[in-house]
Short mmCIF file of C-alpha atoms (C1' of nucleotides) in Angstrom, two decimals:
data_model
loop_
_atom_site.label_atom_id
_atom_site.label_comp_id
_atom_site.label_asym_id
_atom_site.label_seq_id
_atom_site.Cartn_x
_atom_site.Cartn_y
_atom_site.Cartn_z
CA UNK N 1457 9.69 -43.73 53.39
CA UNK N 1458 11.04 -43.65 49.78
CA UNK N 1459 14.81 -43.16 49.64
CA UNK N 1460 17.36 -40.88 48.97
CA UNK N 1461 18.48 -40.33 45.35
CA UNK N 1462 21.56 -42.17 44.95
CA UNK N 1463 23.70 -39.34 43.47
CA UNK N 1464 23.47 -36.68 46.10
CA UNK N 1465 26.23 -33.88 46.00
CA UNK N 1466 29.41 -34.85 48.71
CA UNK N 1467 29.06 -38.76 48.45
CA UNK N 1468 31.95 -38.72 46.36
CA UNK N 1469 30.00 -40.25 43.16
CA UNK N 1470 30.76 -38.61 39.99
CA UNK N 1471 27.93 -36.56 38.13
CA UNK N 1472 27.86 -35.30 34.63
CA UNK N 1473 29.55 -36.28 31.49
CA UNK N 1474 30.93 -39.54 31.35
CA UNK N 1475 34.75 -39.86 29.99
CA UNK N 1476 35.72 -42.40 27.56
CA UNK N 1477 37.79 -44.07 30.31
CA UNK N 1478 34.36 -44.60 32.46
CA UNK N 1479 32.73 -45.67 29.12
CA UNK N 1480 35.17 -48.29 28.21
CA UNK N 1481 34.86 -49.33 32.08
CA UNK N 1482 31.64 -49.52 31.83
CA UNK N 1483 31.39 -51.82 28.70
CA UNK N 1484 33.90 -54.07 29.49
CA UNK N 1485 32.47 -54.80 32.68
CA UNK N 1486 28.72 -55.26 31.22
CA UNK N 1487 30.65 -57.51 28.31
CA UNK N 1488 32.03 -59.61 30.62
CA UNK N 1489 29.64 -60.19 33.50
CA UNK N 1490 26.34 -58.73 32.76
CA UNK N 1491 24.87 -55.72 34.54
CA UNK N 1492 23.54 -57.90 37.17
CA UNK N 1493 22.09 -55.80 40.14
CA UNK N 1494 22.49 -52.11 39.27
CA UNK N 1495 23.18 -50.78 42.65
CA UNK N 1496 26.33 -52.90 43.10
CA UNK N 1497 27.47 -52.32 39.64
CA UNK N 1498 29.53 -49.77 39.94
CA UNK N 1499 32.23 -50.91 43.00
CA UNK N 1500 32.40 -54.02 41.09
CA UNK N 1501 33.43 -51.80 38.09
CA UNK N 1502 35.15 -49.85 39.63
CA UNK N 1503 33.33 -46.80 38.57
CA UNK N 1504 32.59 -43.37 40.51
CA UNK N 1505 29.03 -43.43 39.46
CA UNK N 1506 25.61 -44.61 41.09
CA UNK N 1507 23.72 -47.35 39.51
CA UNK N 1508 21.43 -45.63 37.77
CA UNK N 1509 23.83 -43.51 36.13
CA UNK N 1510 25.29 -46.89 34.75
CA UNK N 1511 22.16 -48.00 34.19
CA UNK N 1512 21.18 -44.80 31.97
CA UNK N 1513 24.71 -44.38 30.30
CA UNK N 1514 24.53 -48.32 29.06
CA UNK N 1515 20.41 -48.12 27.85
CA UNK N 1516 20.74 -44.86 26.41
CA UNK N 1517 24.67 -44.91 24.92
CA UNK N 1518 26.72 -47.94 25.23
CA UNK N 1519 24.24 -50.63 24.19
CA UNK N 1520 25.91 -51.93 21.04
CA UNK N 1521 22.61 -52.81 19.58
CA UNK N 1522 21.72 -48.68 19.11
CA UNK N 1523 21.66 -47.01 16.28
CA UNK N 1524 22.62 -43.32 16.49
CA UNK N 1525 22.31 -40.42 13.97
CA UNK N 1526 19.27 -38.76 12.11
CA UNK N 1527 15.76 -40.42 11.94
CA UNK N 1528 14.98 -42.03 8.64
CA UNK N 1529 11.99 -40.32 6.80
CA UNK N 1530 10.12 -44.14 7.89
CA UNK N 1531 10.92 -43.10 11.08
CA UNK N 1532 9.74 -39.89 11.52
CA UNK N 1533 6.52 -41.51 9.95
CA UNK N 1534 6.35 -44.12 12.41
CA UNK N 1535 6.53 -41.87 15.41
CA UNK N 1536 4.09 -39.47 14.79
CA UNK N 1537 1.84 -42.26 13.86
CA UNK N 1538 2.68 -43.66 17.28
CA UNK N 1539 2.70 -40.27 18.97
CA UNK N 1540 -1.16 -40.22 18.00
CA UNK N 1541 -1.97 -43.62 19.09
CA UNK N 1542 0.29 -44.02 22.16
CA UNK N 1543 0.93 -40.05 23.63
CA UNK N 1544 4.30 -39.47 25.49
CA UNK N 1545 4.40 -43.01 26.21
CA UNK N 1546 7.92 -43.08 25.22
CA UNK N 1547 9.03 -46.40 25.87
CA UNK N 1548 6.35 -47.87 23.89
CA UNK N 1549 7.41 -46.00 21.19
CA UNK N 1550 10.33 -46.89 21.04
CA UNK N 1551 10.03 -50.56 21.12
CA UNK N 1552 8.50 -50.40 17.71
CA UNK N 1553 11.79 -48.17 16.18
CA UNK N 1554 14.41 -51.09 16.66
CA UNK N 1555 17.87 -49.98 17.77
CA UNK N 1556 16.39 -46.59 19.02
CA UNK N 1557 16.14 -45.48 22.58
CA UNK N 1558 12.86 -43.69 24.10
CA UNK N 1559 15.37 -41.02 25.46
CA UNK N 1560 16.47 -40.61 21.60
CA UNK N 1561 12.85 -40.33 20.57
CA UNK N 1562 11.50 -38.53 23.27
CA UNK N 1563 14.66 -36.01 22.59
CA UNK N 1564 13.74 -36.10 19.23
CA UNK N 1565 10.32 -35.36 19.90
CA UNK N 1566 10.86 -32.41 21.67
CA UNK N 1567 13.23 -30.76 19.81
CA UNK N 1568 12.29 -31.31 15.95
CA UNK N 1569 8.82 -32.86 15.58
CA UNK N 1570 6.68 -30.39 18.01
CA UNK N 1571 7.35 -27.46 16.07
CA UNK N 1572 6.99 -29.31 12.60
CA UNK N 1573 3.82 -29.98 13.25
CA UNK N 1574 3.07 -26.69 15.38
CA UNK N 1575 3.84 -25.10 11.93
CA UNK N 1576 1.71 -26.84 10.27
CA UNK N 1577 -0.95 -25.88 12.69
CA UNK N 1578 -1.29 -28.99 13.90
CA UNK N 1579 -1.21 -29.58 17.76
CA UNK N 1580 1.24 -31.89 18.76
CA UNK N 1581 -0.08 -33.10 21.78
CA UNK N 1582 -3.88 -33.94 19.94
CA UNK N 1583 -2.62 -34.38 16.40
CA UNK N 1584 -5.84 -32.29 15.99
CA UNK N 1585 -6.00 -28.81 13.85
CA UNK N 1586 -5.19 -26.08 16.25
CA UNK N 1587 -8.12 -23.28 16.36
CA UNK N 1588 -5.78 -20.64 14.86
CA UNK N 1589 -3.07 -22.13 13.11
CA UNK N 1590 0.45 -20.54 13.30
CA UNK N 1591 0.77 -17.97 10.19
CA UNK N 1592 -2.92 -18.07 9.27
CA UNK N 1593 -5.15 -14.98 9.74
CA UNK N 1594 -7.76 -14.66 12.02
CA UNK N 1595 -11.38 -16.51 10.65
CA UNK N 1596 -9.84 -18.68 7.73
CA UNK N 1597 -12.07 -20.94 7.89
CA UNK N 1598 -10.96 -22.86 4.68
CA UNK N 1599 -7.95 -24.01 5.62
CA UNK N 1600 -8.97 -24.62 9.28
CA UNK N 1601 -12.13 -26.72 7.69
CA UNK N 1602 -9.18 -28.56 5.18
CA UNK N 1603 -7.04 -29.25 8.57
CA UNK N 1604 -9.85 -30.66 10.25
CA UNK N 1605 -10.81 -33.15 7.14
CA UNK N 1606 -6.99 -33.84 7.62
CA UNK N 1607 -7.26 -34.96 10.72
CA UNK N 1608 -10.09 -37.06 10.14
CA UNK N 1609 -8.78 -38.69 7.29
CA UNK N 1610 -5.80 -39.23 9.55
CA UNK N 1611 -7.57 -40.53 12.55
CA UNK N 1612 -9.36 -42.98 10.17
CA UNK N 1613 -5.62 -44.01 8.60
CA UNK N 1614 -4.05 -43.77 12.29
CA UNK N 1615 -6.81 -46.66 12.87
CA UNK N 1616 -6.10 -49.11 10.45
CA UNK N 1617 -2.21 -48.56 10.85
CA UNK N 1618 -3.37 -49.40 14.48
CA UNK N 1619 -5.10 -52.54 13.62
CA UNK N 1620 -2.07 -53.36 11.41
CA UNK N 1621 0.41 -52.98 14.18
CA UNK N 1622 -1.48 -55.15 16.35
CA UNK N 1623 -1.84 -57.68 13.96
CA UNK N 1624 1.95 -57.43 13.42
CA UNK N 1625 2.26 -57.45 17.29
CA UNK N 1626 0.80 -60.24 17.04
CA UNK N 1627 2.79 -61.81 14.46
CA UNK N 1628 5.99 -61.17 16.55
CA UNK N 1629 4.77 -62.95 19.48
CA UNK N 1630 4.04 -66.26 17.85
CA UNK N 1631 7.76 -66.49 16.27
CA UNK N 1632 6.73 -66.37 12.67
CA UNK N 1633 9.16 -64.44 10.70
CA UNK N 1634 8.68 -60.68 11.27
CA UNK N 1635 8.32 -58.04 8.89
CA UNK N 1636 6.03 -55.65 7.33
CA UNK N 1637 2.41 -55.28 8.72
CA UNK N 1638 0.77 -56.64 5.69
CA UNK N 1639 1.88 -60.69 5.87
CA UNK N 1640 -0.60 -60.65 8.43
CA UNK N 1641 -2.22 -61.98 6.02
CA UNK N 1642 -2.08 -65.93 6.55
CA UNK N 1643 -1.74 -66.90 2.82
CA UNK N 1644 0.42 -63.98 1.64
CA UNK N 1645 3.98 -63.74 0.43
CA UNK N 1646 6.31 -61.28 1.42
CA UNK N 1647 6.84 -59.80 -1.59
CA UNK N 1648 2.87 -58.90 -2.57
CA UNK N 1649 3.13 -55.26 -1.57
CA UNK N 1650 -0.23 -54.51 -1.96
CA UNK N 1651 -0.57 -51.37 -4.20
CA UNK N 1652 -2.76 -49.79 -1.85
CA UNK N 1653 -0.08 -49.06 0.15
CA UNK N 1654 1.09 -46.95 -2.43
CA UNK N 1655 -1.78 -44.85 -2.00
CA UNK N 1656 -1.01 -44.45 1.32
CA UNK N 1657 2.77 -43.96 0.86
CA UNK N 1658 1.76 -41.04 -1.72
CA UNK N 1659 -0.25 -39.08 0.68
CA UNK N 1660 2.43 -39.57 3.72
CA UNK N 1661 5.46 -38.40 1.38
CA UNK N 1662 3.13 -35.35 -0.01
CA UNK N 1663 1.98 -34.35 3.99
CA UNK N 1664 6.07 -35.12 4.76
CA UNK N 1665 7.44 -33.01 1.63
CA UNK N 1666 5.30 -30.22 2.95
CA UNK N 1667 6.70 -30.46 6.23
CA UNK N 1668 10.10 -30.78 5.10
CA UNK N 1669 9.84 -26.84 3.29
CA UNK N 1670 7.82 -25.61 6.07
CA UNK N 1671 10.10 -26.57 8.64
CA UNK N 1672 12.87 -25.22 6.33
CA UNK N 1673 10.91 -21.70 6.11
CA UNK N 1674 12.42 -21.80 2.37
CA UNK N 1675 9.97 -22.38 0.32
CA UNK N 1676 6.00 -21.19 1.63
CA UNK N 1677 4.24 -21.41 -1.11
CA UNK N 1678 5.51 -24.51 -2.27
CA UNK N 1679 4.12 -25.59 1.05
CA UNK N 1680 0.95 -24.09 0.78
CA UNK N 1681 -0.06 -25.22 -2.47
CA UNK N 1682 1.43 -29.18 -1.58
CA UNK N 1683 -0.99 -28.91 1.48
CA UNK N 1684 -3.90 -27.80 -0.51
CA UNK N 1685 -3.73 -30.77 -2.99
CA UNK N 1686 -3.23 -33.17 0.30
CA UNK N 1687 -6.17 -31.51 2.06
CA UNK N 1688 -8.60 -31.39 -1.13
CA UNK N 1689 -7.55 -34.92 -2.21
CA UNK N 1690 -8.45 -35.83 1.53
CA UNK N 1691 -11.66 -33.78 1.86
CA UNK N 1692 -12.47 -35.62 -1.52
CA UNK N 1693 -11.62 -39.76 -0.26
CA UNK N 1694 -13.36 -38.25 3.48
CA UNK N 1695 -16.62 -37.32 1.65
CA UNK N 1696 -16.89 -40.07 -0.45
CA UNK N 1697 -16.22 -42.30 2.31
CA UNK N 1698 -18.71 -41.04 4.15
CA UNK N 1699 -21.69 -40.03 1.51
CA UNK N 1700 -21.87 -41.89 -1.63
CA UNK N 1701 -23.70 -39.23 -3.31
CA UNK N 1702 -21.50 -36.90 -2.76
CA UNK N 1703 -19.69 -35.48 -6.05
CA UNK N 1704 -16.31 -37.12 -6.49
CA UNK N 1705 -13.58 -35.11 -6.38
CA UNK N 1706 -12.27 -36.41 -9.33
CA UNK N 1707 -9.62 -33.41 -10.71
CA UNK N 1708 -7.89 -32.76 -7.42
CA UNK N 1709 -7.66 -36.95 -7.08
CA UNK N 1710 -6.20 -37.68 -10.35
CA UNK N 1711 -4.17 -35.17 -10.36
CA UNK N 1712 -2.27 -36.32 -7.50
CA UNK N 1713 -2.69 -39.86 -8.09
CA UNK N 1714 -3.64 -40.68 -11.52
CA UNK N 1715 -7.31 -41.82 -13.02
CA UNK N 1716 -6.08 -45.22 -12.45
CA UNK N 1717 -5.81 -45.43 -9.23
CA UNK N 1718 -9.14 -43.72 -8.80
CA UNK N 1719 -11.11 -46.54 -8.18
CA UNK N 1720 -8.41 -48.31 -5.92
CA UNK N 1721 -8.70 -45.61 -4.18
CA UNK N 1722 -12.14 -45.72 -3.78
CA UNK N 1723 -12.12 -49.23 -2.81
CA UNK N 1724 -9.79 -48.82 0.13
CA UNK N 1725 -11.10 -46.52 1.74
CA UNK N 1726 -14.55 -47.99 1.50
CA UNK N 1727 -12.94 -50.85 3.64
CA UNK N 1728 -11.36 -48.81 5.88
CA UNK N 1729 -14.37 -47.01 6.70
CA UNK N 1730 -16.70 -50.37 6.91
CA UNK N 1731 -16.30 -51.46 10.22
CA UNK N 1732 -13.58 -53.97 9.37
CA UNK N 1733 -12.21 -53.36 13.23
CA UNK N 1734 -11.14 -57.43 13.91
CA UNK N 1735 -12.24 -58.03 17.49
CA UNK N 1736 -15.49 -59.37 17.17
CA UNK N 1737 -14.48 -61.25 13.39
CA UNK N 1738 -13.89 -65.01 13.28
CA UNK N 1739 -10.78 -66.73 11.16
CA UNK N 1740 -13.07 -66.80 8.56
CA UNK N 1741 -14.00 -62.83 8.09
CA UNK N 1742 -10.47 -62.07 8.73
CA UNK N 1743 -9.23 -64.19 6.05
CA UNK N 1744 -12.34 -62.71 3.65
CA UNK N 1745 -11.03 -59.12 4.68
CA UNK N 1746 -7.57 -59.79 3.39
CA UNK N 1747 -8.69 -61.38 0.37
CA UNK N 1748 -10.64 -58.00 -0.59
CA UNK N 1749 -8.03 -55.75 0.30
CA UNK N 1750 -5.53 -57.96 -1.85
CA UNK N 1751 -8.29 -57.81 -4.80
CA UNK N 1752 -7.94 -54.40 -4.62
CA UNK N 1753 -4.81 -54.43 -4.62
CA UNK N 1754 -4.49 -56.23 -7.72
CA UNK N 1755 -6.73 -54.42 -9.23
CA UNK N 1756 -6.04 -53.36 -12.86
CA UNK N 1757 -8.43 -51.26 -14.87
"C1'" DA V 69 37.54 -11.38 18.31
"C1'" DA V 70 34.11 -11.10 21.80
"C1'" DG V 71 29.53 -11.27 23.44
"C1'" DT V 72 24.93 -13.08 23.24
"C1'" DG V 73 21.19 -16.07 22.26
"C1'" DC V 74 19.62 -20.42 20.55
"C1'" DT V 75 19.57 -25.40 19.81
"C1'" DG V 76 20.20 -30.22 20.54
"C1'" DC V 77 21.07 -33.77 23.41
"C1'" DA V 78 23.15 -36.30 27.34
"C1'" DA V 79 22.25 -36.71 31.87
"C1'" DC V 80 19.66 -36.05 36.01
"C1'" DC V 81 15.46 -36.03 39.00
"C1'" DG V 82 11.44 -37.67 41.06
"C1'" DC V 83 7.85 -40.71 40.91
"C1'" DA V 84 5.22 -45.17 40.46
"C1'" DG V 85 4.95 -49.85 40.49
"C1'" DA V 86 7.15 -54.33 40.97
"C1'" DA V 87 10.00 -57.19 43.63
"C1'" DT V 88 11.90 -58.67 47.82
"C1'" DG V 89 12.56 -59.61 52.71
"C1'" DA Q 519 0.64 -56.72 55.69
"C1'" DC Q 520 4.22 -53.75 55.64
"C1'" DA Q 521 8.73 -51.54 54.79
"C1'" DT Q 522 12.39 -51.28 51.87
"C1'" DT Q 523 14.84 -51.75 47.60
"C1'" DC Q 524 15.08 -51.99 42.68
"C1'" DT Q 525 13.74 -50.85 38.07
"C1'" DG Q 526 11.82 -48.24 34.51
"C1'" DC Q 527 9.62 -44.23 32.91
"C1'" DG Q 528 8.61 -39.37 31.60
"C1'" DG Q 529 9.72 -34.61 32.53
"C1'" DT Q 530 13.27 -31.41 33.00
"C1'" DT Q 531 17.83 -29.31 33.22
"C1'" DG Q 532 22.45 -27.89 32.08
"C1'" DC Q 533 25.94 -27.31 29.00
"C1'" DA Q 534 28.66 -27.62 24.64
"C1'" DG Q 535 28.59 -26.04 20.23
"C1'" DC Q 536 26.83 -23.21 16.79
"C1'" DA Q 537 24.96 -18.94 14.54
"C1'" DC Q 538 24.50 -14.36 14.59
"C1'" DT Q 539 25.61 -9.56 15.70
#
DNA sequence: AAGTGCTGCAACCGCAGAATG
DNA sequence: ACATTCTGCGGTTGCAGCACT
């Protein structure tokens, strides 16, 4: 049953680090012809390998559609984003990072992003606040309570970016031009960046400036006092979302964001928390739901 | 300069499911 | 229906290069 791996020690197939020579080989080969059937690959190439060496070198290296070097901030934002919805599902992953591997990301992964976010006391397999955060005391409950509406208020954000991905999924897959999630939107030109966005854009880059020092160990309090104005302008968008009557936390909010945006703020998060999940919504309510968050959006005070 | 420990990443391994005969 | 082969995936390993002592 099953089969023996292909590169076993004494059947004369090379192992480890391939040589420029074996690249070039490799490519010209795969230029020329195609990979065709893995497995034979390599005598027609005249390569020392097994298949699935080939097959990992050209996926993972040689492709010339890769793109190599350090993750964009966008990036880094899209994965953990992903990581949430998706898990280790690498491969999935990666097909929404054009040009990068799952190997790359999964590399990636493990080697930069789990600590980040260990630091921050997140857990990086939930995305959930870890019950004793790393460099907190023992029973602080404030910032374990401001993690936790963090996480909310990120689960709640990880769901519409959800919805938006699928709508964008969507987009792909009947040919209409591609690009970002928002010209889901039937009726909507590129260029009407809703400001919303911005909104959203502000909080990422604050949580991802935060990061950034922690990871760099340089700068603490910096840290510190960037998550606390994340976490109390979440805590005050969470509770307002969720009980109308509760205060506003109007100083925290417009100090990160401005007065102005106050109510826009308000608005979209409203939608986001009323049930505006598209399954069970006709052409109709979809089209009405876009039209409200582009009011919004154009809102001016 | 030499030794040691750490980090990042390319490459490998084993498995599961699809495809094929 | 079954055995075998192929493909793709996620977890893990090994090593080169770097930092530190």
């Amino acid at each position: 049953m099953g089969r023996s791996p292909c590169c076993i020690d004494g059947n004369g197939l090379k192992r480890g680090p391939w040589t420029p020579q074996e690249d070039q080989k490799l490519m010209a080969y795969i230029q020329k012809h195609g990979h065709g059937s893995w497995p034979s690959l390599p005598d027609k190439a005249g390569l020392q390998r097994c298949g699935k060496s080939c097959r990992l070198r050209w996926i993972n290296y040689l492709r010339p559609d890769i793109k190599r070097g350090q993750f964009t901030l966008q990036e880094q934002k899209t994965i953990i984003q992903l990581h949430a919805l998706l898990g280790n599902r690498w491969s999935a992953i990666a097909s929404y990072l054009p040009k990068r591997t799952d190997n790359e990301i999964k590399n990636y992964w493990n080697t930069h992003m789990k600590k980040r976010l260990a630091m921050m006391g997140i857990d990086p397999s939930t995305h959930r606040p870890m019950a004793a955060p790393i460099g907190s005391a023992n029973g602080d409950h404030k910032k374990v309570s401001n993690l936790t509406h963090m996480a909310q208020w990120e689960s709640a954000r990880l769901e519409a970016e959800a919805r938006l991905v699928k709508e964008s999924s969507k987009q792909r897959q009947t040919n209409q031009p591609a690009g970002l999630q928002w010209r889901c939107h039937p009726t909507r030109r590129v260029d009407e960046l809703p400001r919303c966005l911005d909104i959203l854009k502000a909080w990422q880059r604050l949580q991802l400036e935060a990061l950034v020092i922690d990871d760099n160990g340089n700068n603490n309090n910096i840290a510190s006092v960037r998550s606390n104005e994340v976490n109390d302008c979440n805590e005050g968008l969470f509770t307002k979302c969720l009980d109308i009557d509760q205060p506003w936390n109007m100083g925290t909010c417009s100090s990160m964001v401005g007065n102005d945006d106050l109510n826009l703020i308000q608005g979209f998060s409203n939608l986001l928390f009323s049930g505006c999940e598209s399954e069970d919504r006709n052409d109709d309510d979809n089209m009405n739901y876009w039209d409200d968050i582009f009011d919004l959006v154009n809102y001016e005070p």
